[in-house]
Coordinates of N, CA and C in Angstrom, one line a residue:
M1 N 95.8 107.4 100.9 CA 95.4 108.5 100.0 C 94.4 107.9 98.8
L2 N 93.8 108.8 98.3 CA 92.9 108.8 97.0 C 93.6 108.5 96.0
K3 N 92.9 107.6 95.0 CA 93.6 106.9 93.9 C 93.9 108.2 92.8
P4 N 95.2 108.4 92.5 CA 95.6 109.4 91.7 C 94.9 109.6 90.3
A5 N 94.7 110.6 89.6 CA 93.9 110.8 88.3 C 94.8 110.5 87.1
F6 N 95.6 109.4 87.4 CA 96.4 108.9 86.4 C 96.7 107.6 86.5
E7 N 96.7 106.7 85.4 CA 97.2 105.3 85.4 C 98.5 104.9 85.7
A8 N 99.4 105.8 85.6 CA 101.0 105.7 85.9 C 101.6 106.8 86.3
V9 N 102.8 106.8 87.1 CA 103.6 107.9 87.2 C 105.0 107.5 87.0
L10 N 105.7 108.3 86.2 CA 107.0 108.0 85.7 C 108.0 109.1 86.0
F11 N 108.6 108.5 86.9 CA 109.7 109.5 87.7 C 110.9 109.7 86.8
D12 N 111.7 110.8 86.8 CA 113.0 111.0 86.6 C 113.7 110.5 87.7
C13 N 115.1 110.3 87.6 CA 115.8 109.8 88.7 C 116.8 110.9 89.4
D14 N 117.6 111.4 88.7 CA 118.6 112.5 89.3 C 117.9 113.7 89.6
G15 N 117.9 114.3 90.9 CA 117.3 115.4 91.2 C 115.7 115.1 91.5
V16 N 115.3 114.0 91.4 CA 113.8 113.7 91.6 C 113.8 112.7 92.9
L17 N 114.5 111.6 92.4 CA 114.5 110.4 93.4 C 115.8 110.6 94.5
V18 N 116.9 110.9 93.7 CA 118.2 111.0 94.5 C 118.9 112.4 94.4
D19 N 119.5 112.8 95.3 CA 120.2 114.2 95.1 C 121.7 114.1 94.7
S20 N 121.6 113.8 93.4 CA 122.9 113.3 92.7 C 123.7 114.4 91.9
E21 N 122.8 115.6 91.7 CA 123.3 116.4 90.6 C 124.5 117.2 90.9
Q22 N 124.5 117.8 92.1 CA 125.8 118.3 92.6 C 127.0 117.6 92.4
I23 N 127.0 116.2 92.9 CA 128.0 115.3 92.8 C 128.5 115.1 91.5
T24 N 127.4 114.8 90.7 CA 128.0 114.4 89.2 C 128.3 115.5 88.4
N25 N 127.7 116.6 88.7 CA 128.1 117.8 88.0 C 129.5 118.3 88.3
G26 N 129.9 118.2 89.6 CA 131.1 118.5 90.2 C 132.2 117.7 89.7
V27 N 132.2 116.2 89.5 CA 133.0 115.5 88.8 C 133.4 115.9 87.3
L28 N 132.0 116.3 86.6 CA 132.3 116.5 85.2 C 133.0 117.9 85.0
R29 N 132.8 119.0 86.1 CA 133.3 120.1 86.0 C 134.9 119.9 86.1
G30 N 135.2 119.2 87.0 CA 136.6 118.9 87.4 C 137.2 118.4 86.3
M31 N 136.7 117.5 85.6 CA 137.2 116.9 84.3 C 137.5 117.9 83.2
L32 N 136.6 118.5 83.0 CA 136.5 119.7 82.2 C 137.4 120.8 82.4
H33 N 137.7 121.1 83.5 CA 138.9 121.8 84.0 C 140.1 121.4 83.7
E34 N 140.3 119.9 83.9 CA 141.5 119.2 83.2 C 141.9 119.4 81.9
L35 N 140.9 119.8 81.2 CA 140.9 119.7 79.7 C 141.2 121.3 79.3
G36 N 141.0 122.0 80.2 CA 141.4 123.5 80.0 C 140.3 124.4 79.8
W37 N 139.0 123.8 80.0 CA 137.6 124.8 80.0 C 137.3 125.0 81.6
Q38 N 137.8 126.1 81.9 CA 137.5 126.7 83.1 C 135.9 127.1 83.5
I39 N 135.0 126.2 83.2 CA 133.7 126.3 83.2 C 133.1 126.7 84.7
S40 N 132.3 127.4 84.8 CA 131.7 127.7 86.2 C 130.6 126.6 86.6
A41 N 130.4 126.6 87.9 CA 129.5 125.6 88.3 C 127.8 126.0 87.7
P42 N 127.5 127.2 87.7 CA 126.3 127.4 87.2 C 126.1 127.2 85.5
E43 N 127.3 127.4 84.9 CA 127.4 127.1 83.4 C 127.2 126.0 83.3
C44 N 128.1 125.1 83.9 CA 128.0 123.6 84.0 C 126.8 122.9 84.0
F45 N 126.0 123.5 85.3 CA 124.5 123.0 85.3 C 123.7 123.2 84.1
G46 N 123.8 124.5 83.8 CA 123.1 124.8 82.8 C 123.4 124.1 81.2
R47 N 124.4 123.6 81.1 CA 124.9 123.1 79.8 C 124.5 121.6 79.9
F48 N 124.7 121.1 81.0 CA 124.8 119.5 81.1 C 123.8 118.8 81.7
V49 N 123.1 119.5 82.8 CA 122.1 118.7 83.6 C 120.9 118.3 82.7
G50 N 120.5 117.1 83.0 CA 119.3 116.7 82.2 C 119.5 116.1 80.7
R51 N 120.8 116.3 80.5 CA 121.1 115.6 79.0 C 122.1 114.6 79.1
S52 N 122.0 113.6 78.2 CA 123.2 112.8 78.1 C 124.4 113.2 77.7
L53 N 125.4 112.7 78.5 CA 126.8 113.3 78.3 C 127.2 112.9 76.9
K54 N 126.8 111.8 76.4 CA 127.6 111.4 75.1 C 126.8 112.3 73.9
D55 N 125.8 112.9 74.2 CA 125.2 114.0 73.1 C 125.9 115.4 73.1
E56 N 126.6 115.5 74.2 CA 127.3 116.9 74.5 C 128.8 116.7 74.1
F57 N 129.4 115.7 73.4 CA 130.7 115.6 73.2 C 131.2 116.7 72.3
G58 N 130.2 117.2 71.3 CA 130.5 118.3 70.4 C 130.8 119.6 71.2
V59 N 130.1 119.8 72.1 CA 130.2 121.3 72.8 C 131.5 121.0 73.7
I60 N 131.8 119.8 74.2 CA 133.2 119.9 74.8 C 134.3 120.0 73.9
E61 N 134.1 119.5 72.8 CA 135.2 119.8 71.6 C 135.4 121.1 71.3
E62 N 134.3 121.9 71.0 CA 134.2 123.2 70.9 C 135.0 124.0 71.8
N63 N 134.8 123.5 73.3 CA 135.5 124.5 74.2 C 136.8 124.2 74.6
T64 N 137.1 123.0 74.2 CA 138.5 122.4 74.7 C 139.4 122.0 73.7
G65 N 139.0 121.7 72.4 CA 139.7 121.1 71.2 C 139.9 119.7 71.3
F66 N 139.4 119.0 72.4 CA 139.5 117.4 72.7 C 138.2 116.9 72.4
R67 N 138.2 115.9 71.4 CA 136.9 115.2 71.3 C 137.0 114.1 72.4
P68 N 136.0 114.1 73.2 CA 135.8 112.8 74.2 C 135.6 111.7 73.4
D69 N 136.1 110.6 73.9 CA 135.8 109.4 73.4 C 135.2 108.3 74.5
L70 N 135.2 106.9 74.2 CA 134.6 106.1 75.1 C 135.4 105.8 76.3
D71 N 136.7 105.9 75.9 CA 137.7 105.9 77.2 C 137.6 107.1 78.1
W72 N 137.3 108.2 77.7 CA 137.2 109.4 78.7 C 135.7 109.4 79.3
L73 N 134.7 108.9 78.5 CA 133.5 108.7 79.1 C 133.6 107.7 80.3
A74 N 134.1 106.5 79.9 CA 134.3 105.5 81.1 C 134.9 105.9 82.3
E75 N 136.0 106.7 82.1 CA 136.7 107.2 83.1 C 135.7 108.3 84.1
F76 N 135.0 109.1 83.3 CA 133.9 109.9 84.0 C 133.1 109.3 84.7
R77 N 132.6 108.1 84.4 CA 131.6 107.2 85.1 C 132.2 106.5 86.3
R78 N 133.6 106.2 86.0 CA 134.3 105.6 87.2 C 134.4 106.4 88.4
R79 N 134.9 107.8 88.1 CA 134.9 108.9 89.1 C 133.7 109.3 89.5
R80 N 132.5 109.5 88.6 CA 131.2 109.8 89.2 C 130.7 108.6 90.1
D81 N 130.8 107.4 89.8 CA 130.2 106.4 90.6 C 130.8 106.4 92.1
A82 N 132.4 106.6 91.9 CA 133.0 106.6 93.4 C 132.6 107.7 94.3
E83 N 132.2 108.8 93.6 CA 131.8 109.7 94.5 C 130.3 109.7 95.0
L84 N 129.6 109.1 94.0 CA 128.1 108.7 94.4 C 128.0 107.7 95.3
A85 N 128.8 106.6 95.5 CA 128.9 105.8 96.4 C 129.2 106.2 97.8
I86 N 129.8 107.3 97.9 CA 130.3 107.9 99.1 C 129.0 108.9 99.7
S87 N 128.5 109.6 98.7 CA 127.9 110.8 99.1 C 126.5 110.9 98.8
L88 N 126.0 109.9 98.0 CA 124.5 109.9 97.6 C 123.6 109.9 98.5
Q89 N 122.4 110.7 98.5 CA 121.3 110.8 99.5 C 120.1 110.8 98.5
E90 N 119.0 110.2 99.0 CA 117.7 110.5 98.6 C 117.2 111.7 98.8
I91 N 116.5 112.0 97.8 CA 115.6 113.4 97.8 C 114.8 113.3 99.0
P92 N 114.7 114.5 99.9 CA 113.9 113.9 101.2 C 112.4 113.9 100.6
G93 N 111.9 112.7 101.3 CA 110.5 112.5 100.9 C 110.2 111.5 99.7
A94 N 111.3 111.4 98.9 CA 111.0 110.6 97.5 C 110.7 109.3 97.7
G95 N 111.3 108.7 98.7 CA 111.1 107.1 98.9 C 109.6 107.0 99.4
E96 N 109.0 107.7 100.2 CA 107.8 107.6 100.8 C 106.8 107.8 99.5
A97 N 107.2 109.0 99.0 CA 106.2 109.2 97.9 C 105.9 108.0 96.8
A98 N 107.2 107.6 96.4 CA 107.2 106.5 95.5 C 106.5 105.3 95.9
R99 N 106.7 104.7 97.3 CA 106.0 103.8 97.6 C 104.4 104.0 97.8
A100 N 104.2 105.0 98.1 CA 102.7 105.2 98.3 C 102.2 105.3 96.9
L101 N 102.8 105.8 95.9 CA 102.2 105.7 94.5 C 102.3 104.5 94.1
F102 N 103.2 103.5 94.3 CA 103.4 102.3 94.0 C 102.0 101.3 94.2
Q103 N 101.7 101.7 95.4 CA 100.5 100.9 96.3 C 99.4 101.3 95.7
A104 N 99.1 102.6 95.5 CA 97.9 103.3 95.1 C 97.7 102.9 93.4
L105 N 98.8 102.8 92.7 CA 98.6 102.4 91.3 C 98.8 101.1 90.8
D106 N 98.7 100.1 91.9 CA 99.1 98.7 91.6 C 100.3 98.5 91.0
G107 N 101.3 99.2 91.4 CA 102.8 98.9 90.7 C 103.0 99.6 89.4
K108 N 102.2 100.5 89.1 CA 102.4 101.1 87.7 C 103.2 102.5 87.8
V109 N 104.3 102.4 88.4 CA 105.4 103.5 88.4 C 106.7 103.2 87.7
A110 N 107.3 104.0 87.2 CA 108.6 103.7 86.4 C 109.5 104.8 86.7
C111 N 110.9 104.5 86.7 CA 112.1 105.3 86.6 C 112.5 105.4 85.1
A112 N 112.4 106.6 84.6 CA 112.7 106.9 83.3 C 113.7 108.0 83.2
S113 N 115.0 107.8 82.9 CA 116.3 108.6 83.3 C 116.8 108.7 81.9
G114 N 117.5 109.8 82.0 CA 118.5 110.2 80.8 C 119.9 109.5 81.0
A115 N 120.1 109.0 82.2 CA 121.6 108.5 82.5 C 121.6 107.1 82.0
D116 N 122.8 106.6 82.3 CA 123.1 105.1 81.9 C 122.5 104.3 83.1
R117 N 122.1 103.1 82.5 CA 121.3 102.1 83.3 C 122.1 101.9 84.5
G118 N 123.5 101.3 84.5 CA 124.3 101.2 85.7 C 124.2 102.3 86.8
K119 N 124.3 103.5 86.4 CA 124.3 104.6 87.4 C 122.9 104.6 88.1
V120 N 121.6 104.4 87.2 CA 120.3 104.6 87.8 C 120.0 103.4 88.7
E121 N 120.5 102.3 88.4 CA 120.3 101.0 89.2 C 121.1 101.2 90.5
M122 N 122.5 101.7 90.5 CA 123.2 101.7 91.6 C 122.7 102.6 92.6
Q123 N 122.1 104.0 92.0 CA 121.6 104.9 92.9 C 120.3 104.6 93.6
L124 N 119.4 104.0 92.8 CA 118.2 103.3 93.4 C 118.5 102.4 94.3
A125 N 119.7 101.5 94.3 CA 119.8 100.5 95.3 C 120.5 101.2 96.7
R126 N 121.2 102.3 96.4 CA 121.9 102.9 97.4 C 120.9 103.6 98.3
V127 N 119.7 104.1 97.9 CA 118.8 104.8 98.7 C 117.7 103.9 98.9
G128 N 117.8 102.5 98.5 CA 116.9 101.5 99.1 C 115.5 101.8 98.4
L129 N 115.5 102.2 96.9 CA 114.5 102.2 96.2 C 114.5 101.3 94.9
L130 N 115.6 100.4 95.0 CA 115.5 99.6 93.7 C 114.1 98.7 93.6
D131 N 113.9 98.0 94.8 CA 112.5 97.1 94.6 C 111.5 97.8 94.2
V132 N 111.4 99.0 94.5 CA 110.1 99.9 93.9 C 110.0 99.9 92.2
F133 N 111.2 99.8 91.8 CA 111.3 100.1 90.4 C 111.9 99.1 89.6
E134 N 112.4 98.0 90.2 CA 113.1 96.9 89.4 C 112.2 96.3 88.3
G135 N 112.6 96.3 87.2 CA 112.0 95.8 86.4 C 111.2 96.9 85.4
R136 N 111.3 98.0 85.9 CA 110.6 99.1 85.3 C 111.5 100.5 85.3
I137 N 112.9 100.2 84.7 CA 113.7 101.2 84.9 C 114.2 101.3 83.5
F138 N 114.1 102.5 83.0 CA 114.4 103.0 81.6 C 115.5 104.1 81.4
S139 N 116.3 103.7 80.6 CA 117.5 104.6 80.2 C 117.5 105.2 79.0
G140 N 117.5 106.6 78.9 CA 117.5 107.4 77.6 C 118.7 106.9 76.9
E141 N 119.8 106.3 77.4 CA 121.1 106.0 76.5 C 120.8 104.9 75.8
E142 N 119.7 103.8 76.2 CA 119.3 102.9 75.2 C 118.1 103.1 74.3
M143 N 117.9 104.3 74.3 CA 116.6 104.7 73.3 C 117.3 105.4 72.0
P144 N 116.6 105.5 70.8 CA 117.2 106.2 69.8 C 117.7 107.7 69.9
H145 N 117.0 108.3 71.0 CA 117.1 109.7 71.2 C 117.0 109.8 72.7
S146 N 117.9 110.5 73.3 CA 117.5 110.8 74.9 C 116.8 112.1 75.0
K147 N 116.4 112.5 76.2 CA 115.7 113.6 76.5 C 116.5 114.7 75.8
P148 N 116.0 115.9 75.5 CA 114.5 116.3 75.6 C 113.5 115.4 74.5
A149 N 114.0 114.3 73.7 CA 113.2 113.6 73.1 C 112.3 112.8 74.0
P150 N 111.2 112.4 73.5 CA 110.3 111.5 74.5 C 110.5 110.2 74.4
D151 N 111.5 109.8 73.9 CA 111.7 108.4 73.6 C 111.5 107.5 75.0
V152 N 112.1 107.9 75.8 CA 112.2 107.1 77.3 C 111.0 107.1 77.9
Y153 N 110.1 108.3 77.9 CA 108.9 108.1 78.4 C 107.7 107.6 77.8
L154 N 108.0 107.4 76.5 CA 107.2 106.7 75.7 C 107.3 105.2 75.9
A155 N 108.7 104.8 76.1 CA 109.0 103.3 76.4 C 108.5 102.9 77.8
A156 N 108.6 103.8 78.6 CA 108.2 103.6 80.1 C 106.6 103.2 79.9
A157 N 105.9 104.1 79.3 CA 104.4 104.0 79.3 C 103.9 102.7 78.7
A158 N 104.6 102.4 77.4 CA 104.3 101.4 76.5 C 104.6 100.1 77.5
A159 N 105.8 100.1 78.2 CA 106.0 98.7 79.1 C 105.0 98.6 80.2
L160 N 104.5 99.8 80.8 CA 103.3 99.7 81.8 C 102.1 99.3 81.2
G161 N 102.1 99.5 80.0 CA 100.5 99.3 79.1 C 99.6 100.3 79.2
V162 N 100.1 101.6 79.5 CA 99.2 102.8 79.8 C 99.4 103.9 78.6
D163 N 98.4 104.6 78.2 CA 98.7 105.7 77.3 C 99.4 106.8 78.0
P164 N 100.3 107.3 77.4 CA 101.4 108.5 78.1 C 100.4 109.7 78.3
A165 N 99.2 109.9 77.8 CA 98.3 111.1 78.2 C 97.5 110.6 79.5
R166 N 97.6 109.4 79.8 CA 97.1 109.2 81.3 C 98.1 108.9 82.4
S167 N 99.4 109.4 81.8 CA 100.5 109.4 82.8 C 101.0 110.7 83.4
A168 N 101.4 110.7 84.6 CA 102.2 111.8 85.2 C 103.7 111.6 85.1
V169 N 104.3 112.5 84.7 CA 105.8 112.5 84.7 C 106.2 113.5 85.8
V170 N 107.3 113.1 86.6 CA 107.9 114.1 87.6 C 109.2 114.2 87.1
E171 N 109.3 115.7 87.0 CA 110.8 115.9 86.5 C 111.4 117.3 87.2
D172 N 112.7 117.6 86.9 CA 113.1 118.8 87.5 C 114.0 119.6 86.6
T173 N 114.1 119.1 85.4 CA 115.1 119.7 84.3 C 114.2 120.1 83.2
I174 N 114.8 121.2 82.6 CA 114.0 121.8 81.2 C 114.0 120.5 80.3
S175 N 115.0 119.8 79.9 CA 115.0 118.8 79.1 C 114.2 117.8 79.4
G176 N 113.9 117.3 80.5 CA 113.2 116.4 81.0 C 111.7 116.5 80.8
T177 N 111.5 118.0 81.4 CA 110.2 118.4 81.1 C 109.6 118.6 79.7
Q178 N 110.5 119.1 78.9 CA 110.5 118.7 77.4 C 110.0 117.5 76.9
A179 N 110.8 116.4 77.4 CA 110.5 115.2 77.0 C 109.2 114.6 77.4
G180 N 108.8 114.9 78.7 CA 107.5 114.5 79.2 C 106.4 115.0 78.4
V181 N 106.6 116.4 78.2 CA 105.5 117.1 77.4 C 105.2 116.5 75.9
A182 N 106.5 116.3 75.3 CA 106.6 115.5 74.1 C 106.0 114.3 73.9
A183 N 106.0 113.7 75.0 CA 105.3 112.2 75.0 C 104.0 112.2 75.2
G184 N 103.4 113.4 75.7 CA 101.9 113.7 75.9 C 101.5 113.5 77.3
A185 N 102.4 113.4 78.2 CA 102.1 113.3 79.5 C 102.0 114.5 80.3
T186 N 101.5 114.5 81.4 CA 101.1 115.8 82.3 C 102.3 115.8 83.1
V187 N 103.2 117.0 83.0 CA 104.4 117.1 83.9 C 104.3 117.9 85.1
F188 N 104.9 117.2 86.2 CA 105.0 117.8 87.5 C 106.3 118.1 87.8
G189 N 106.5 119.5 87.9 CA 108.0 119.9 87.9 C 108.3 120.1 89.5
Y190 N 109.4 119.5 89.9 CA 109.8 119.5 91.4 C 110.9 120.6 91.4
C191 N 110.7 121.4 92.2 CA 111.6 122.8 92.3 C 111.6 123.0 94.0
P192 N 112.5 122.4 94.6 CA 112.8 122.7 96.0 C 113.3 124.1 96.2
P193 N 112.9 124.9 97.1 CA 113.4 126.2 97.3 C 115.0 126.4 97.4
D194 N 115.3 127.4 96.9 CA 116.8 127.7 97.1 C 117.8 126.7 96.8
S195 N 117.3 125.8 96.0 CA 118.5 124.8 95.4 C 119.1 125.0 94.2
P196 N 120.5 125.0 94.4 CA 121.5 125.3 93.2 C 121.6 124.4 92.1
S197 N 120.9 123.1 92.4 CA 120.9 121.9 91.3 C 119.6 121.7 90.8
H198 N 118.5 122.6 90.8 CA 117.4 122.3 90.2 C 117.0 123.5 89.4
S199 N 116.3 123.3 88.4 CA 115.9 124.4 87.5 C 114.7 125.4 88.2
R200 N 114.7 126.5 87.8 CA 113.9 127.3 88.4 C 112.2 127.1 87.8
P201 N 111.5 127.4 88.9 CA 110.1 127.2 88.5 C 109.6 127.7 87.2
E202 N 110.1 129.0 87.0 CA 109.6 129.6 85.7 C 110.0 128.8 84.3
W203 N 111.2 128.3 84.6 CA 112.0 127.7 83.5 C 111.0 126.3 83.1
L204 N 110.7 125.9 83.9 CA 109.9 124.4 83.9 C 108.5 124.6 83.6
L205 N 107.9 125.8 83.9 CA 106.6 126.2 83.3 C 106.7 126.5 81.8
E206 N 107.7 127.2 81.6 CA 108.0 127.6 80.1 C 108.1 126.4 79.3
A207 N 108.8 125.3 79.8 CA 109.1 124.1 79.2 C 107.8 123.3 78.9
G208 N 106.9 123.8 79.7 CA 105.4 123.1 79.6 C 104.8 122.1 80.7
A209 N 105.7 122.5 81.9 CA 105.1 121.6 83.2 C 103.8 122.3 83.5
A210 N 102.8 121.4 83.9 CA 101.5 121.8 84.3 C 101.5 122.2 85.7
H211 N 102.4 121.6 86.6 CA 102.2 121.9 87.8 C 103.7 122.1 88.4
I212 N 103.8 122.8 89.4 CA 105.0 123.0 90.1 C 105.0 122.6 91.5
F213 N 105.9 121.7 92.1 CA 105.6 121.5 93.7 C 107.0 121.6 94.4
T214 N 107.1 121.8 95.6 CA 108.5 122.0 96.3 C 108.9 121.1 97.2
S215 N 108.2 120.1 97.4 CA 108.4 119.0 98.4 C 107.9 117.7 97.8
M216 N 108.6 116.6 98.0 CA 108.2 115.3 97.5 C 106.9 114.7 98.1
K217 N 107.2 115.4 99.7 CA 105.9 114.9 100.5 C 104.6 115.4 100.0
E218 N 104.7 116.2 99.1 CA 103.2 116.9 98.5 C 102.9 116.0 97.4
L219 N 103.7 115.3 96.6 CA 103.5 114.8 95.5 C 102.1 113.8 95.6
P220 N 102.0 112.7 96.5 CA 100.9 111.8 96.4 C 99.7 112.7 96.5
G221 N 99.4 113.5 97.5 CA 98.3 114.5 97.6 C 98.0 115.3 96.5
L222 N 99.1 115.8 95.8 CA 98.8 116.6 94.7 C 98.4 115.8 93.4
L223 N 98.8 114.7 93.3 CA 98.2 113.6 92.2 C 96.9 113.3 92.4
S224 N 96.5 113.1 93.8 CA 95.2 112.7 94.1 C 94.2 114.0 94.0
A225 N 94.7 115.0 94.2 CA 93.8 116.4 94.2 C 93.6 116.8 92.7
E226 N 94.4 116.3 91.8 CA 94.2 116.5 90.5 C 92.8 115.9 89.9
L227 N 92.6 114.8 90.6 CA 91.3 114.1 90.2 C 90.2 115.0 90.1
G228 N 90.0 115.9 91.1 CA 88.9 116.9 91.1 C 89.0 117.9 90.1
R229 N 90.1 118.2 89.4 CA 90.3 119.2 88.5 C 90.4 118.9 86.9
R230 N 90.6 117.4 86.9 CA 90.9 116.9 85.7 C 89.8 116.1 85.0
E231 N 89.5 116.3 83.6 CA 88.4 115.5 83.3 C 89.2 114.3 82.5
V232 N 88.8 113.1 83.2 CA 89.6 112.1 82.8 C 88.6 111.1 81.8
P233 N 88.9 111.0 80.6 CA 87.9 110.1 79.8 C 87.6 108.8 80.1

C-alpha cells in the first residue's frame, strides 16, 4: 500500500477492532434490569456506548435510586469479561488493516479506548492483536477525563511523538468522534451497514467525522488515497 497521509493511526477498540458492544451492553442492561430500570437495548446503547461507565453512575442513580459503587462496577466487569471470553470476535478485516498500517507507519499505531485497560488488553489478546498494540495501549479511565474529552487521544499521539493534527483517528461512536475532533485529529468513522451496535453515519458526521467507511478492509487504502486530497505541511 502507499504510505498514508498521516504520521500515526489511533484506533478505538470496542466496535472498531473487536465486536464487543452487544456483549458488553447486554451484560450492563441485565444488571440495570436487576436494579429495576427496564431500559431497552436501543436506549442502553444510546446512553452508554462510547462512554466510561464510571462517568454514568449519576444517570443510573437517577433511574434506579441506587448509587453504583466500586463493588457494583467490579461485578459488572466480572460478568462482562466472562461473556467476552466466550463470545468475542474481531471486527472483520480489523486485524489485517491494523497490521498493514503498523508496517506502513513503522509501528506508529495505537489503541486509545475509553474502557479500562484490563478489558482492552484482554480483548486484543483474544483476537490476536495484542502484539500490534502492546506498549501503545491507552485507557480513558487512566486520564483526567475520558471520551468525549480528547485526553486519551492526546496522550496516545504524545507517546508516539506525533502532532495530533497529523494523526488519523478511527472511531465508531459519537463520543469517540468528538474526542478525536477535540484532539485535532482527522476522524474516520466506521459504520458497517445494518449494525445495531454502531452509530449511524449521519451522527458521526454531525459529531465531526471527516470520512465514513463501511468495511475495515477499506481503511488502509482510504488512508493512502487521502494523500492525494490532503495538503500535508
